[in-house]
Coordinates of C-alpha atoms and ligand atoms in Angstrom, one line a residue:
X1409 CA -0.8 -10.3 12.3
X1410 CA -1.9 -10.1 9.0
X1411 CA -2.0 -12.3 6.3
X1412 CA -0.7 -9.6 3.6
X1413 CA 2.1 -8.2 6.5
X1414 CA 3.7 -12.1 6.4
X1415 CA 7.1 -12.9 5.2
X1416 CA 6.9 -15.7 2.8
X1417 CA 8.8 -18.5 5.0
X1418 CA 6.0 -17.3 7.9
X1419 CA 2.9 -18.3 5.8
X1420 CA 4.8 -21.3 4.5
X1421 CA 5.3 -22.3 8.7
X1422 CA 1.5 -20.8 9.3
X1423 CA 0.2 -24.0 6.6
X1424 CA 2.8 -26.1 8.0
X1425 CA 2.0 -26.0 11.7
X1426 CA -1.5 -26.8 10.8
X1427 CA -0.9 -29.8 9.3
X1428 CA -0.9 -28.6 5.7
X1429 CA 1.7 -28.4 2.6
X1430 CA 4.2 -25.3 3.0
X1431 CA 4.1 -24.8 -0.4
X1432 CA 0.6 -23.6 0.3
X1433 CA 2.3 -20.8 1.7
X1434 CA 3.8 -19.5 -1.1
X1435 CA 0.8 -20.0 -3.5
X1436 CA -0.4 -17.9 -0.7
X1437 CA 2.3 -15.3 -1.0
X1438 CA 2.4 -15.3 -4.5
X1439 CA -0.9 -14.5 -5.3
X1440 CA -0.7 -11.5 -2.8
X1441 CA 2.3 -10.1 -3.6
X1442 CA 3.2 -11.0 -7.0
X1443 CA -0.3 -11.2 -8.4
X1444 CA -1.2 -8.6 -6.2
X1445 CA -4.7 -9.7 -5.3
X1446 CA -6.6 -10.2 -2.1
X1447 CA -9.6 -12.4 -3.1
X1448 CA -8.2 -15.5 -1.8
X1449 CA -11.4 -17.7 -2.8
X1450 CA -10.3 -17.3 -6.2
X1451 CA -7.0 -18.1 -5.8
X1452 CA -5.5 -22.1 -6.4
X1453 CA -5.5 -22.4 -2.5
X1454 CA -6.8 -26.0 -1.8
X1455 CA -10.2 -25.9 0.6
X1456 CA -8.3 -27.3 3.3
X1457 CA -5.9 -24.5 3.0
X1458 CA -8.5 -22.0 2.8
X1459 CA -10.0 -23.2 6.1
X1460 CA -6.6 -22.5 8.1
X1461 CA -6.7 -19.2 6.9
X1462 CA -10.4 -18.3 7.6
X1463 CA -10.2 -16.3 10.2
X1464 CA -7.0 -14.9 9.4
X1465 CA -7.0 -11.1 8.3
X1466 CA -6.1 -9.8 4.5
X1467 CA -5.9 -5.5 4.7
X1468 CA -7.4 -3.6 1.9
X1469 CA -5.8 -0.2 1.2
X1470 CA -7.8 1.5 -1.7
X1471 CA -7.0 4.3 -3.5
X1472 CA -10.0 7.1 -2.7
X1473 CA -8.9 10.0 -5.0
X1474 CA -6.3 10.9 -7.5
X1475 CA -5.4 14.2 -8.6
X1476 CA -3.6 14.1 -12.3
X1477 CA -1.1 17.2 -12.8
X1478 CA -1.7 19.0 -16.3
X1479 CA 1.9 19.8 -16.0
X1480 CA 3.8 16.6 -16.0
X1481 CA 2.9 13.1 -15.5
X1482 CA 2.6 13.0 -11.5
X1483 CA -0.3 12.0 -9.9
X1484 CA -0.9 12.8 -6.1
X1485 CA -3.5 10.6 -4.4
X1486 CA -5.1 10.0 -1.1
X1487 CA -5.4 6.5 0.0
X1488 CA -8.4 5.1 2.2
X1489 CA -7.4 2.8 4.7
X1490 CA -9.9 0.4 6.1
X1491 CA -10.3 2.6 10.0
X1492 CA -11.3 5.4 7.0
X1493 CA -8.0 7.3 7.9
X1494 CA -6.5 8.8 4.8
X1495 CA -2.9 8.8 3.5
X1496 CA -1.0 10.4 0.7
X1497 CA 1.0 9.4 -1.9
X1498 CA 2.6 10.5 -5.1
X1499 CA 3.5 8.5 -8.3
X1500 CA 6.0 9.9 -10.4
X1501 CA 7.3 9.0 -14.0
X1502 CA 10.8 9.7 -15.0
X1503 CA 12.7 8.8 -18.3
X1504 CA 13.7 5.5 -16.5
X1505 CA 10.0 4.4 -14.9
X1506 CA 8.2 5.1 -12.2
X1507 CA 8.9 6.4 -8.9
X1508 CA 6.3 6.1 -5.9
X1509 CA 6.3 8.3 -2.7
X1510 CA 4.5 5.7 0.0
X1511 CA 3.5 7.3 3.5
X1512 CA 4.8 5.2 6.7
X1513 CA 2.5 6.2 9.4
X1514 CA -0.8 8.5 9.3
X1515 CA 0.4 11.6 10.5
X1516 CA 3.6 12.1 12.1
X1517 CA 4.8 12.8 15.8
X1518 CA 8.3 14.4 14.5
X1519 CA 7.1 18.3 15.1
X1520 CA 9.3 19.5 11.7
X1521 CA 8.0 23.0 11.7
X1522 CA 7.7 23.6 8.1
X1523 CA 6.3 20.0 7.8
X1524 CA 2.1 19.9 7.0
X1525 CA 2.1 15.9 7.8
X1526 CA 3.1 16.5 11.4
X1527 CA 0.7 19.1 12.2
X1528 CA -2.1 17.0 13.5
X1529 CA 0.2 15.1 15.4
X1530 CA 0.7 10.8 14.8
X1531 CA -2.4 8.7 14.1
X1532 CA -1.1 5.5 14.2
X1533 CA 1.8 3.1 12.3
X1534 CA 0.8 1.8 9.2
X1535 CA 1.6 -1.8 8.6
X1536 CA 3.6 -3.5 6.5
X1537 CA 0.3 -4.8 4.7
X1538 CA -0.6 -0.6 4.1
X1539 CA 2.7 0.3 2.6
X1540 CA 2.5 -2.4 0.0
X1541 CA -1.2 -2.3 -0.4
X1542 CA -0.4 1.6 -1.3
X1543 CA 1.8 0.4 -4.2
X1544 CA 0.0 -2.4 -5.4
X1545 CA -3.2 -0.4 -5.8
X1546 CA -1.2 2.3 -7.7
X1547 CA 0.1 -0.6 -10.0
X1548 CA -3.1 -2.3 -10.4
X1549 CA -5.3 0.8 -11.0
X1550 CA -2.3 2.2 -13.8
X1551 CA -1.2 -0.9 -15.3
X1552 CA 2.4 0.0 -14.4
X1553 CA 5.1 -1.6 -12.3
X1554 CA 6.3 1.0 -9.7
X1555 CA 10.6 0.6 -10.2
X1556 CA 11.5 3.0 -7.3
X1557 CA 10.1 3.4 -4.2
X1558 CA 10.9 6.4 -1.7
X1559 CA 9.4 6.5 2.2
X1560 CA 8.8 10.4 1.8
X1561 CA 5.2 10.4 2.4
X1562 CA 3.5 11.2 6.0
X1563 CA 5.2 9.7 9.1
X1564 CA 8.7 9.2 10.3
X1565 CA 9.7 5.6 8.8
X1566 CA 12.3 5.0 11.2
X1567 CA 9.9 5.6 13.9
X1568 CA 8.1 2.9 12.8
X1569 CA 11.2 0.7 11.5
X1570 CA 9.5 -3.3 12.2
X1571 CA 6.7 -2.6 10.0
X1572 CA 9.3 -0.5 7.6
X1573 CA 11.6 -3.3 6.8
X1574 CA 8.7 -6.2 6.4
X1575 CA 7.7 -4.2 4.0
X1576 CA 10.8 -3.2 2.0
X1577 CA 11.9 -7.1 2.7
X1578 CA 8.3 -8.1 0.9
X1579 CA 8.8 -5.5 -1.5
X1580 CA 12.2 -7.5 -2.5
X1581 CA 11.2 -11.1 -2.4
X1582 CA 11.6 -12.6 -5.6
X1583 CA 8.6 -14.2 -5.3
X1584 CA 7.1 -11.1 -4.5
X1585 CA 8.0 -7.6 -6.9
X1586 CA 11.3 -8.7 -6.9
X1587 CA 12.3 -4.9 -6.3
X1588 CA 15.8 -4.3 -5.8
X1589 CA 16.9 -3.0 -2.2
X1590 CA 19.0 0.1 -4.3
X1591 CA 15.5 1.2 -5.9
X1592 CA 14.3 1.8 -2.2
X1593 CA 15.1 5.3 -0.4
X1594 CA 14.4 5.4 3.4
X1595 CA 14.1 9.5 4.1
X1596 CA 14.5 10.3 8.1
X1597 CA 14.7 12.8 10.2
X1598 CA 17.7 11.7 11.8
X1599 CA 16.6 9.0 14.7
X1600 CA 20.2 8.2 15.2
X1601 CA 19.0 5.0 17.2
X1602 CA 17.3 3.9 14.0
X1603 CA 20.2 4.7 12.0
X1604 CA 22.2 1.8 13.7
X1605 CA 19.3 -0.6 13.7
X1606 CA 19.0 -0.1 10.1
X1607 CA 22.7 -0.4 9.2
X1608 CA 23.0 -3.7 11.2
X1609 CA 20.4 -4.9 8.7
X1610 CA 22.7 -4.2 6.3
X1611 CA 20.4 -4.1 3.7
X1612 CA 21.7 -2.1 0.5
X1613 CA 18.9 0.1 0.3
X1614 CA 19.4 4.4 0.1
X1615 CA 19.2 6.6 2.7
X1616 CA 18.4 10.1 2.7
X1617 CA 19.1 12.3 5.9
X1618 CA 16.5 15.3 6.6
X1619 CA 19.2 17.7 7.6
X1620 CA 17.6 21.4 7.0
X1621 CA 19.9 23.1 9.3
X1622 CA 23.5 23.1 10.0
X1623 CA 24.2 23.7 13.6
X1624 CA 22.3 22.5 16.8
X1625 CA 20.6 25.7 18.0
X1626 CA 19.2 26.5 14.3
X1627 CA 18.1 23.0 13.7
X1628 CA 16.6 22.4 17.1
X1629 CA 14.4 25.7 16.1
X1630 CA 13.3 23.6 12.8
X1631 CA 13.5 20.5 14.0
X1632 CA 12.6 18.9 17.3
X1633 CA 14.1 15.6 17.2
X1634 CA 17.8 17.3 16.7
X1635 CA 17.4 18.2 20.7
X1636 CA 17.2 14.7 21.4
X1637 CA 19.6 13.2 18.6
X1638 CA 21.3 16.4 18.2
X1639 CA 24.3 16.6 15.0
X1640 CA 26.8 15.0 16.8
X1641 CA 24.8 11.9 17.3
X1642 CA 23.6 11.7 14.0
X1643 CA 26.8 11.8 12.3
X1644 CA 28.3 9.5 14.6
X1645 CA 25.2 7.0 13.7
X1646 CA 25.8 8.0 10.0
X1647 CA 29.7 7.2 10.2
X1648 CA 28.5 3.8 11.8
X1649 CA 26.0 3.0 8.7
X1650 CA 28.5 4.1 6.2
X1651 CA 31.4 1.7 7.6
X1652 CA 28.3 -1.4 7.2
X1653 CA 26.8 -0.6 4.1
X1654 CA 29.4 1.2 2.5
X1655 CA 26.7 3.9 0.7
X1656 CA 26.3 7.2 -0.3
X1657 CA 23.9 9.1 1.6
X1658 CA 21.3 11.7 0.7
X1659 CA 21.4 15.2 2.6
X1660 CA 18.1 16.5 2.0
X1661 CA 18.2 20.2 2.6
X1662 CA 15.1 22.5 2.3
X1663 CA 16.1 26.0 1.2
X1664 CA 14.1 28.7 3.7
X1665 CA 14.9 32.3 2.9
X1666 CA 18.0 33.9 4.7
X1667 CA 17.7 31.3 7.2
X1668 CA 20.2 28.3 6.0
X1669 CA 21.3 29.2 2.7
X1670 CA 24.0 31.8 4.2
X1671 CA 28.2 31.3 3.9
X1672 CA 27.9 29.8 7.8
X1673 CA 25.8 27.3 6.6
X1674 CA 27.8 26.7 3.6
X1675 CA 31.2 26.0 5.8
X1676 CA 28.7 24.4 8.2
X1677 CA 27.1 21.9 6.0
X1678 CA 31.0 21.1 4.8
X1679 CA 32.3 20.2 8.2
X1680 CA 29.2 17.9 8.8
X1681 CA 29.5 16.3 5.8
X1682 CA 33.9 15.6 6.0
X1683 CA 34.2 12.2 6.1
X1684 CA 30.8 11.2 4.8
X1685 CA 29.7 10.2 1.4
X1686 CA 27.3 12.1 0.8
X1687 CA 25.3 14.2 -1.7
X1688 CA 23.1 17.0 -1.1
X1689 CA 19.9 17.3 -2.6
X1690 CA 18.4 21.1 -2.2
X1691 CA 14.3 21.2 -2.1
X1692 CA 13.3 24.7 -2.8
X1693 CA 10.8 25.1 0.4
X1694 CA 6.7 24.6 -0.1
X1695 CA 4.9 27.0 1.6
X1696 CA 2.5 25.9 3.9
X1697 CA -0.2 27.9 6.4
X1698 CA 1.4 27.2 9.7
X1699 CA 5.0 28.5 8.6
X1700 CA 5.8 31.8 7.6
X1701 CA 8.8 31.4 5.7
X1702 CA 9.6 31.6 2.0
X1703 CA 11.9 29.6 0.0
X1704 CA 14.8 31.9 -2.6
X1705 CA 14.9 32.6 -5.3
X1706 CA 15.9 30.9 -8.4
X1707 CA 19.1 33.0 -8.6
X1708 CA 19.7 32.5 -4.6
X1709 CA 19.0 28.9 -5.0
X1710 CA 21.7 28.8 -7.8
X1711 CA 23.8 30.7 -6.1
X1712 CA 24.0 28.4 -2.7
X1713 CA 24.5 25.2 -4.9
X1714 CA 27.6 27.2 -6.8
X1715 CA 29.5 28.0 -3.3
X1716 CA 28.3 24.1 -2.1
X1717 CA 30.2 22.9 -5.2
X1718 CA 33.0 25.4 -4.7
X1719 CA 33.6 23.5 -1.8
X1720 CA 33.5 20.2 -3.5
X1721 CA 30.4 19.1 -2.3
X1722 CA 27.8 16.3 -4.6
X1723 CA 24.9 18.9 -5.2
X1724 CA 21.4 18.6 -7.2
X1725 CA 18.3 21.2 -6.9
X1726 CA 15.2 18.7 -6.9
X1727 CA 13.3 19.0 -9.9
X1728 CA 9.6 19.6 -9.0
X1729 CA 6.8 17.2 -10.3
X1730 CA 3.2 18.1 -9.8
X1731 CA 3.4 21.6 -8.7
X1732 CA -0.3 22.2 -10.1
X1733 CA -1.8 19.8 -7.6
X1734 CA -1.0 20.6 -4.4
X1735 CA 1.5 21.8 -3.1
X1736 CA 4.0 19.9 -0.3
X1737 CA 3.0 16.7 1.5
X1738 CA 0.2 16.1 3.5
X1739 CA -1.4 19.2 2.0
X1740 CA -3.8 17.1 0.1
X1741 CA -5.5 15.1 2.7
X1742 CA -5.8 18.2 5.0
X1743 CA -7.4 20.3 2.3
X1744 CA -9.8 17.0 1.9
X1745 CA -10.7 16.6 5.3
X1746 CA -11.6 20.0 6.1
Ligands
SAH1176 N1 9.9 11.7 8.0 C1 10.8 11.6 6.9 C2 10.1 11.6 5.6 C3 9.1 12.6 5.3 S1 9.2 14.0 4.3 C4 11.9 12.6 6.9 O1 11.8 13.5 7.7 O2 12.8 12.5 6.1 C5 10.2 14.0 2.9 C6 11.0 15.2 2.8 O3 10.2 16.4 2.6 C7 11.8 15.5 4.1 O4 13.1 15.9 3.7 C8 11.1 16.7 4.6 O5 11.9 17.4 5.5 C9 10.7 17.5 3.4 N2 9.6 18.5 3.6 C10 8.6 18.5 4.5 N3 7.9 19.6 4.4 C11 8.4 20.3 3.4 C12 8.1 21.6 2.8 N4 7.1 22.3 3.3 N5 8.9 22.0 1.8 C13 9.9 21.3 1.4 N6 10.2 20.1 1.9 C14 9.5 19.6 2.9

């Protein structure tokens, strides 16, 4: 594994076992993670302690490209990963700091039919050392610290959940960024056997559920995973992670034109959510090539979140950063690569 995918008491056993100081371990983990650097022969590291790690590997994840929105403050950019494969991501500012969208995998195997990541298929898993090397090269290259952190970018994070948690776990060591497990969203598609792997973590972190669709026939149309984890199964695995962690969870609901913003779907969307916690976020749909579909308007929008709340349902419309640059994710590095 690599050095920069460690946990801090595995590079403190890594010195130890070779007949070295395990406080050499944290220097080491300090200066990667808190300092955020990756020159390790400038770092306090003793010789001998630089020798045990000498063939060991450090990832770089650099930032290739940023596109600054005239609009707002976002920022999209593409990452460039040391195989050259290129990943999104998107730094946002909001009134209470910054907000960073981090990709899991390149590409994405999940099939969502209005999704551009998926469209190429999966790539490969990032690791651990490539989600954090996205965030530190935003925070370096901006001068900023990064106080939220949301797995909305390419891939399926739950489909790649060991590399996922080393990451947010990391991300919250205090002798790392020190970033609270609330401040991190994990968005999924609804892998309901990842759901229950998660919640015995039990690690306080939010979760969003991709949800889109309201019964099994029109999600499975949408959705490919919901013929294998079909609603049932996912709300049983939700009910399971609520009774651990004790949350509320994030519906994420993309509005398509006459398709799930009808009064089914409203007394739909209320059944699945009875018994849940939950709050349901609506993302008015972004275009892209492959799917012909349109996303209502304003007034229809409006007008869907009214009857939701009629029913006493949690409701937002998500605000939309960056619209100037790029439209939905994974746009970006397709347009680039073409
Ligand atoms: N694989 C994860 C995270 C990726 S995407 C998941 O499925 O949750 C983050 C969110 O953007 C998801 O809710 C996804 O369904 C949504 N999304 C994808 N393509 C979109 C599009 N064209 N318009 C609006 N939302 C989209």
């Amino acid at each position: 594994m690599d050095l920069n995918s460690m946990y801090l008491d595995e590079l403190r056993e890594l010195f130890k076992s070779n007949g070295e100081k395990s406080f050499r371990g944290t220097q080491l983990f300090t200066f990667l993670h808190d300092k955020r650097r990756v020159d390790v022969l400038n770092s306090n590291l003793s010789l001998e302690a630089l020798d045990i790690i000498k063939n060991k590997k450090i990832t770089k994840t650099e930032i290739y490209k940023i596109f600054e929105s005239n609009l707002d403050d976002t920022k999209k950019m593409l990452f460039k990963l040391e195989d050259d494969n290129l990943i999104e991501g998107v730094l946002m500012k909001y009134k209470f700091g910054y907000s960073q969208c981090v990709s899991t995998q390149v590409g994405c195997k999940m099939g969502c039919s209005f999704c551009a990541s998926t469209k190429e298929g999966i790539i490969r898993d990032l690791k651990a050392s490539e989600m954090l090397g996205q965030v530190y090269a935003v925070e370096n290259k901006f001068d900023i610290k990064v106080g939220n952190i949301i797995l909305m970018g390419s891939g399926e994070p739950l489909d790649n959940l060991d590399e996922v948690l080393r990451f947010i776990k990391i991300l919250h060591d205090e002798k790392g960024q020190n970033l609270s497990y609330r401040n991190i969203t994990i968005s999924t598609c609804g892998l309901a056997d990842g759901i229950r792997k998660l919640a015995d973590e039990k690690l306080p972190i939010s979760l969003a559920i991709s949800l889109h669709q309201t019964n099994d026939k029109d999600r499975s149309k949408i959705m490919p995973i919901n013929k294998k984890y079909n609603l049932k199964s996912l709300k049983e695995a939700l009910l399971y992670y609520q009774n651990k962690l004790n949350n509320r969870i994030t519906f994420e609901y993309t509005l398509i034109d006459g398709q799930n913003n009808t009064d089914k779907n409203v007394k739909e969307l209320k059944e699945f959510t009875r018994g849940l916690k939950a709050h349901i976020n609506l993302i008015p749909l972004n275009p892209i090539e492959e799917f012909n579909e349109k996303r209502p308007s304003s007034k229809k929008i409006e007008d869907f979140k009214k009857k939701l709340e009629k029913e006493n349902m949690n409701v937002t419309i998500r605000r939309e950063l960056g619209q100037d640059i790029s439209a939905s994710c994974g746009q970006l590095r397709r347009r680039v690569k073409r």
